[in-house]
CSV table of C-alpha atoms and ligand atoms in Angstrom, one decimal:
chain,number,residue,atom,x,y,z
A,18,MET,CA,101.4,96.6,46.7
A,19,ARG,CA,98.6,94.1,47.1
A,20,ILE,CA,96.0,95.5,49.6
A,21,ALA,CA,93.1,93.4,50.8
A,22,VAL,CA,90.0,94.9,52.5
A,23,THR,CA,87.6,92.8,54.6
A,24,GLY,CA,83.9,93.8,54.8
A,25,ALA,CA,84.3,94.9,51.2
A,26,SER,CA,80.6,94.3,50.3
A,27,GLY,CA,79.6,96.6,53.3
A,28,ASN,CA,79.4,100.3,53.8
A,29,VAL,CA,82.9,101.1,55.2
A,30,GLY,CA,84.8,98.4,53.4
A,31,GLY,CA,83.1,99.1,50.1
A,32,GLN,CA,84.1,102.8,50.3
A,33,VAL,CA,87.7,101.8,51.2
A,34,VAL,CA,87.9,99.6,48.1
A,35,SER,CA,86.5,102.4,45.9
A,36,LEU,CA,89.0,104.9,47.3
A,37,LEU,CA,92.0,102.6,47.0
A,38,THR,CA,91.0,101.7,43.4
A,39,ALA,CA,90.5,105.3,42.5
A,40,ALA,CA,93.9,106.2,43.9
A,41,GLY,CA,95.5,103.6,41.6
A,42,GLY,CA,98.9,102.1,41.8
A,43,ASP,CA,98.0,99.2,44.0
A,44,GLU,CA,96.2,95.9,43.4
A,45,VAL,CA,93.1,96.0,45.6
A,46,VAL,CA,91.3,92.8,46.7
A,47,GLY,CA,87.9,93.2,48.2
A,48,LEU,CA,87.0,90.4,50.6
A,49,SER,CA,83.6,89.2,51.8
A,50,ARG,CA,81.7,85.9,51.7
A,51,ARG,CA,80.2,86.7,48.4
A,52,GLY,CA,83.1,88.4,46.5
A,53,PRO,CA,85.3,87.0,43.7
A,54,VAL,CA,87.8,86.0,46.4
A,55,PRO,CA,85.5,84.3,49.0
A,56,ALA,CA,86.7,84.9,52.5
A,57,ASP,CA,84.5,83.8,55.4
A,58,TYR,CA,85.4,84.8,59.0
A,59,ASP,CA,84.0,81.5,60.1
A,60,ASP,CA,86.3,79.6,57.7
A,61,PRO,CA,90.0,80.0,58.7
A,62,ALA,CA,91.2,78.2,55.5
A,63,SER,CA,89.4,80.6,53.3
A,64,LEU,CA,91.0,83.5,55.2
A,65,ARG,CA,94.5,82.0,54.8
A,66,ALA,CA,93.9,81.5,51.1
A,67,ALA,CA,92.6,85.1,50.6
A,68,LEU,CA,95.5,86.7,52.5
A,69,THR,CA,98.3,84.7,50.8
A,70,GLY,CA,100.5,87.2,48.9
A,71,ILE,CA,98.8,90.2,50.5
A,72,ASP,CA,101.1,93.1,51.7
A,73,THR,CA,98.5,95.2,53.6
A,74,LEU,CA,95.2,94.2,55.1
A,75,VAL,CA,92.5,96.7,55.9
A,76,LEU,CA,90.7,94.8,58.6
A,77,VAL,CA,87.1,96.1,58.9
A,78,THR,CA,85.8,94.5,62.0
A,79,SER,CA,83.1,91.8,62.2
A,80,ASP,CA,79.6,92.6,63.6
A,81,GLY,CA,76.9,90.7,65.5
A,82,GLU,CA,77.0,88.7,68.7
A,83,ALA,CA,80.2,89.5,70.6
A,84,ALA,CA,81.3,85.9,71.1
A,85,ARG,CA,81.2,85.3,67.4
A,86,VAL,CA,83.0,88.6,66.7
A,87,LEU,CA,85.8,87.4,69.0
A,88,THR,CA,86.1,84.2,67.1
A,89,HIS,CA,86.1,86.0,63.7
A,90,HIS,CA,88.8,88.3,64.8
A,91,ALA,CA,90.9,85.5,66.2
A,92,HIS,CA,90.6,83.7,62.8
A,93,LEU,CA,91.7,86.9,61.0
A,94,VAL,CA,94.7,87.5,63.3
A,95,SER,CA,95.8,83.8,62.9
A,96,ALA,CA,95.5,84.2,59.1
A,97,VAL,CA,97.6,87.4,59.2
A,98,GLU,CA,100.3,85.6,61.2
A,99,GLN,CA,100.3,82.5,59.0
A,100,THR,CA,100.4,84.3,55.7
A,101,GLY,CA,103.0,87.0,56.7
A,102,VAL,CA,100.8,90.1,55.9
A,103,GLY,CA,103.2,93.0,56.5
A,104,HIS,CA,100.8,95.7,57.6
A,105,VAL,CA,97.3,95.6,59.2
A,106,VAL,CA,95.2,98.8,59.1
A,107,ALA,CA,92.5,97.9,61.7
A,108,LEU,CA,89.2,99.5,62.3
A,109,SER,CA,88.5,99.7,66.1
A,110,GLY,CA,86.5,102.1,68.3
A,111,LEU,CA,87.2,105.0,70.6
A,112,ASP,CA,86.3,102.8,73.5
A,113,THR,CA,88.6,99.8,73.8
A,114,ASP,CA,88.6,99.5,77.5
A,115,LEU,CA,88.2,95.9,78.5
A,116,ALA,CA,86.4,97.1,81.6
A,117,SER,CA,83.9,99.2,79.7
A,118,PRO,CA,80.2,98.2,79.8
A,119,PHE,CA,80.1,98.3,76.0
A,120,CYS,CA,80.3,94.8,74.4
A,121,TYR,CA,82.3,96.0,71.4
A,122,ALA,CA,84.8,97.9,73.6
A,123,TYR,CA,85.8,94.4,74.7
A,124,THR,CA,86.0,92.9,71.2
A,125,ASN,CA,88.0,95.8,69.9
A,126,GLY,CA,90.3,95.9,72.9
A,127,VAL,CA,91.0,92.2,72.4
A,128,LEU,CA,91.5,92.6,68.7
A,129,GLU,CA,94.1,95.4,69.3
A,130,ALA,CA,95.9,93.3,71.9
A,131,GLN,CA,96.0,90.3,69.6
A,132,LEU,CA,97.3,92.3,66.7
A,133,SER,CA,100.1,93.9,68.8
A,134,ARG,CA,101.3,90.4,69.7
A,135,THR,CA,101.6,89.2,66.1
A,136,GLY,CA,104.7,91.4,65.5
A,137,CYS,CA,103.0,92.6,62.3
A,138,ALA,CA,103.1,96.4,61.7
A,139,VAL,CA,99.8,97.9,62.7
A,140,SER,CA,97.9,101.2,62.2
A,141,VAL,CA,94.7,101.5,64.1
A,142,VAL,CA,91.6,103.7,63.4
A,143,ARG,CA,89.7,104.1,66.6
A,144,ALA,CA,86.5,105.5,65.2
A,145,SER,CA,83.8,107.3,67.1
A,146,LEU,CA,80.2,106.1,66.7
A,147,PHE,CA,79.1,106.3,63.0
A,148,ALA,CA,76.7,109.2,62.4
A,149,GLU,CA,74.6,107.2,60.0
A,150,PHE,CA,74.3,104.3,62.5
A,151,PHE,CA,73.4,106.6,65.4
A,152,ALA,CA,70.8,108.4,63.2
A,153,GLY,CA,68.8,105.1,63.4
A,154,PHE,CA,67.9,106.0,66.9
A,155,LEU,CA,66.1,109.1,65.5
A,156,ASP,CA,63.6,107.1,63.6
A,157,ALA,CA,61.2,106.7,66.5
A,158,ALA,CA,61.5,110.3,67.4
A,159,ARG,CA,60.1,111.3,64.0
A,160,ALA,CA,56.6,110.2,64.9
A,161,THR,CA,56.6,111.2,68.5
A,162,GLY,CA,58.8,114.3,68.6
A,163,GLU,CA,60.7,112.8,71.5
A,164,LEU,CA,64.2,111.3,71.4
A,165,ARG,CA,64.1,108.9,74.2
A,166,LEU,CA,67.6,107.6,75.0
A,167,PRO,CA,69.6,106.7,78.1
A,168,ALA,CA,72.5,109.0,77.4
A,169,SER,CA,72.1,111.3,80.4
A,170,ASP,CA,73.9,114.6,79.6
A,171,ALA,CA,76.8,112.9,77.8
A,172,ARG,CA,78.1,113.8,74.4
A,173,VAL,CA,79.1,111.8,71.3
A,174,SER,CA,81.6,112.9,68.6
A,175,LEU,CA,79.7,111.2,65.8
A,176,VAL,CA,81.7,110.6,62.6
A,177,SER,CA,80.6,109.8,59.1
A,178,ARG,CA,81.4,106.4,57.6
A,179,ALA,CA,82.9,108.2,54.7
A,180,ASP,CA,85.5,109.9,56.9
A,181,VAL,CA,86.3,106.6,58.6
A,182,ALA,CA,86.8,105.0,55.1
A,183,ARG,CA,89.0,107.9,53.9
A,184,CYS,CA,91.3,107.5,57.0
A,185,LEU,CA,91.5,103.8,56.5
A,186,ALA,CA,92.4,104.2,52.8
A,187,VAL,CA,95.1,106.8,53.6
A,188,LEU,CA,96.7,104.6,56.2
A,189,ALA,CA,96.6,101.6,53.9
A,190,ARG,CA,98.8,103.4,51.4
A,191,ALA,CA,101.2,104.9,54.0
A,192,GLU,CA,104.0,103.5,56.0
A,193,PRO,CA,102.7,101.8,59.2
A,194,THR,CA,102.2,104.4,62.0
A,195,GLY,CA,102.3,101.8,64.8
A,196,ARG,CA,99.7,103.7,66.8
A,197,ALA,CA,96.0,104.3,67.2
A,198,HIS,CA,94.4,107.2,65.5
A,199,GLU,CA,91.2,108.6,67.1
A,200,VAL,CA,88.9,109.4,64.2
A,201,THR,CA,86.0,111.5,65.2
A,202,GLY,CA,83.5,113.9,63.8
A,203,PRO,CA,84.0,117.7,64.1
A,204,ALA,CA,82.1,118.2,67.4
A,205,ALA,CA,80.9,116.3,70.5
A,206,LEU,CA,77.1,116.6,70.4
A,207,SER,CA,74.7,116.3,73.3
A,208,MET,CA,71.4,114.5,72.7
A,209,HIS,CA,69.7,117.9,72.7
A,210,ASP,CA,72.0,118.8,69.8
A,211,VAL,CA,71.1,115.6,68.0
A,212,ALA,CA,67.4,116.2,68.5
A,213,ALA,CA,67.8,119.7,67.3
A,214,VAL,CA,69.4,118.6,64.0
A,215,ALA,CA,66.5,116.2,63.4
A,216,GLY,CA,63.9,118.9,64.3
A,217,ARG,CA,65.5,121.3,61.8
A,218,ALA,CA,65.6,118.7,59.0
A,219,TRP,CA,62.0,117.6,59.6
A,220,ASP,CA,60.7,121.1,60.3
A,221,THR,CA,59.0,119.7,63.5
A,222,PRO,CA,60.0,120.1,67.1
A,223,VAL,CA,62.0,117.2,68.5
A,224,SER,CA,63.1,117.1,72.1
A,225,TYR,CA,65.5,114.9,74.0
A,226,ALA,CA,64.1,112.8,76.9
A,227,ASP,CA,66.7,111.1,79.1
A,228,VAL,CA,65.3,107.7,80.0
A,229,ASP,CA,66.8,105.1,82.3
A,230,GLU,CA,68.3,101.8,81.0
A,231,PRO,CA,65.3,99.5,81.9
A,232,THR,CA,63.0,101.9,80.1
A,233,PHE,CA,65.2,102.0,77.1
A,234,VAL,CA,65.5,98.2,77.1
A,235,ALA,CA,61.7,97.8,77.3
A,236,GLN,CA,61.0,100.3,74.5
A,237,THR,CA,63.7,98.8,72.3
A,238,ALA,CA,62.4,95.3,72.8
A,239,ARG,CA,58.9,96.5,72.2
A,240,SER,CA,59.9,98.0,68.9
A,241,GLY,CA,60.9,94.5,67.7
A,242,GLU,CA,64.6,94.6,68.2
A,243,SER,CA,66.3,91.3,68.9
A,244,PRO,CA,67.6,90.5,72.4
A,245,TRP,CA,71.2,90.7,71.2
A,246,TRP,CA,70.9,94.2,69.7
A,247,THR,CA,68.7,95.4,72.6
A,248,TYR,CA,71.5,94.4,75.0
A,249,ALA,CA,74.3,95.7,72.7
A,250,TYR,CA,72.7,99.2,72.4
A,251,ALA,CA,72.0,99.4,76.1
A,252,SER,CA,75.7,98.5,76.7
A,253,MET,CA,76.7,101.2,74.2
A,254,PHE,CA,74.6,103.9,76.0
A,255,ALA,CA,76.1,102.8,79.4
A,256,SER,CA,79.5,103.5,77.8
A,257,ILE,CA,78.3,106.8,76.4
A,258,ARG,CA,77.1,107.8,79.9
A,259,GLU,CA,80.6,107.1,81.1
A,260,ARG,CA,81.8,109.8,78.7
A,261,ARG,CA,83.8,107.4,76.6
A,262,TRP,CA,82.7,108.8,73.2
A,263,ASP,CA,83.1,112.5,73.5
A,264,ALA,CA,86.7,113.0,72.4
A,265,VAL,CA,87.1,115.3,69.4
A,266,SER,CA,90.3,114.9,67.4
A,267,ALA,CA,91.9,116.5,64.4
A,268,GLU,CA,92.8,113.1,62.8
A,269,VAL,CA,90.4,113.3,59.9
A,270,ARG,CA,92.0,116.6,58.8
A,271,THR,CA,95.5,115.4,59.6
A,272,LEU,CA,95.2,112.2,57.6
A,273,THR,CA,92.9,113.3,54.7
A,274,GLY,CA,93.5,117.0,54.5
A,275,ARG,CA,89.8,117.8,54.8
A,276,ASP,CA,87.5,118.6,57.7
A,277,PRO,CA,85.2,115.8,59.0
A,278,VAL,CA,81.6,115.9,57.8
A,279,PRO,CA,79.2,117.3,60.3
A,280,PHE,CA,76.4,115.2,61.7
A,281,ASP,CA,73.6,116.8,59.7
A,282,ALA,CA,75.4,116.4,56.4
A,283,ALA,CA,76.4,112.8,57.2
A,284,CYS,CA,72.7,111.9,57.8
A,285,GLU,CA,71.1,113.9,55.0
A,286,PHE,CA,69.4,110.8,53.6
A,287,ARG,CA,67.6,110.2,56.9
A,288,ALA,CA,67.0,113.7,57.9
A,289,THR,CA,64.9,114.8,54.9
A,290,ARG,CA,61.3,114.1,54.5
B,325,LIG,N1,81.5,102.8,65.2
B,325,LIG,C1,80.2,102.5,65.0
B,325,LIG,O1,79.3,103.3,65.3
B,325,LIG,C2,79.8,101.2,64.3
B,325,LIG,C3,78.5,101.0,64.0
B,325,LIG,C4,78.1,99.8,63.4
B,325,LIG,C5,79.1,98.9,63.1
B,325,LIG,N2,80.4,99.2,63.4
B,325,LIG,C6,81.5,98.3,63.0
B,325,LIG,O2,82.0,98.7,61.7
B,325,LIG,C7,82.0,97.6,60.8
B,325,LIG,C8,81.8,98.1,59.4
B,325,LIG,O3,80.5,98.7,59.4
B,325,LIG,P1,79.7,98.7,58.0
B,325,LIG,O4,78.6,99.7,58.2
B,325,LIG,O5,80.6,98.8,56.9
B,325,LIG,O6,79.1,97.2,58.1
B,325,LIG,P2,78.2,96.5,57.0
B,325,LIG,O7,77.8,97.4,55.9
B,325,LIG,O8,77.1,95.7,57.7
B,325,LIG,O9,79.2,95.4,56.3
B,325,LIG,C9,79.6,94.3,57.0
B,325,LIG,C10,80.6,93.5,56.1
B,325,LIG,O10,81.0,92.4,56.9
B,325,LIG,C11,81.0,91.2,56.0
B,325,LIG,N3,80.8,90.0,56.8
B,325,LIG,C12,79.8,89.7,57.6
B,325,LIG,N4,79.9,88.5,58.1
B,325,LIG,C13,81.0,88.0,57.5
B,325,LIG,C14,81.7,86.7,57.5
B,325,LIG,N5,81.2,85.7,58.3
B,325,LIG,N6,82.8,86.5,56.8
B,325,LIG,C15,83.3,87.5,56.0
B,325,LIG,N7,82.7,88.7,55.9
B,325,LIG,C16,81.6,88.9,56.6
B,325,LIG,C17,79.9,91.5,55.1
B,325,LIG,O11,80.1,90.8,53.9
B,325,LIG,P3,79.1,89.6,53.3
B,325,LIG,O12,77.9,89.6,54.1
B,325,LIG,O13,78.9,90.1,51.9
B,325,LIG,O14,80.0,88.4,53.4
B,325,LIG,C18,80.0,93.0,54.8
B,325,LIG,O15,80.9,93.2,53.8
B,325,LIG,C19,81.0,96.7,61.4
B,325,LIG,O16,81.2,95.3,60.9
B,325,LIG,C20,81.1,96.8,62.8
B,325,LIG,O17,82.2,96.0,63.3
B,325,LIG,C21,80.8,100.3,64.0
């Protein structure tokens, strides 16, 4: 089989390429703008060329401003249809509700709907929030001892990128499942739990302070974050407050045969002095 992986120069796609290559038996083609097979989400012709002759596509979603992400995904779906890719293993998110406040719930929901209309066989990984990504919100707390986030008392089932990549790789080598797999970490953590993990790793007290959205937006903008990411993070926490990220599933064990990595282990690089 010829398996192509988008986002291959990134964290998740790179791990999927390594896993598939190590498994052997298939031809693996890593796609990004800079790879040996250049594929640019902004350039439909390059996507068609890259996907010609591909049996299975691991579609690692695009990132950045949502309007652009929608265009990128539309180009990818068109290329899938035009080249006759047989199976798409798509990365999506736990929250795909088009009515969610989260900007990427919309882009992922639209992607899943577009893929289902192609007639191509699809297996979907609906990943929870990446532990390593979420740990970025801990950085400010390191200096102040206060984790100031607008999460209320909601929980998040943070999952390591490595587990997400392992699930994508397993699905890429399997028969299409035709369904969405909720891929989560081993537990739904409150922000008090997240603060406690950081406190233990840094050997310093860290407490969670629930802040309202305007306060979060102001503190995020003050830290130098761009308007887009300030908005995107605020929309993500609005979705968290609506309890859209607290599901815990057994999919990592079912698909990979091993338990998902806990939050503290997934973030070891960040949590040590
Ligand atoms: N669930 C979560 O918590 C969460 C958090 C963050 C992100 N995500 C999603 O998960 C995806 C994978 O995460 P990651 O950490 O692996 O991301 P990453 O390390 O930033 O990798 C992004 C990849 O996208 C490629 N890319 C960017 N623009 C492109 C373009 N115009 N055409 C073709 N390729 C392009 C990059 O390749 P080049 O730049 O080399 O071309 C790179 O390989 C993200 O893209 C995002 O959709 C989910």
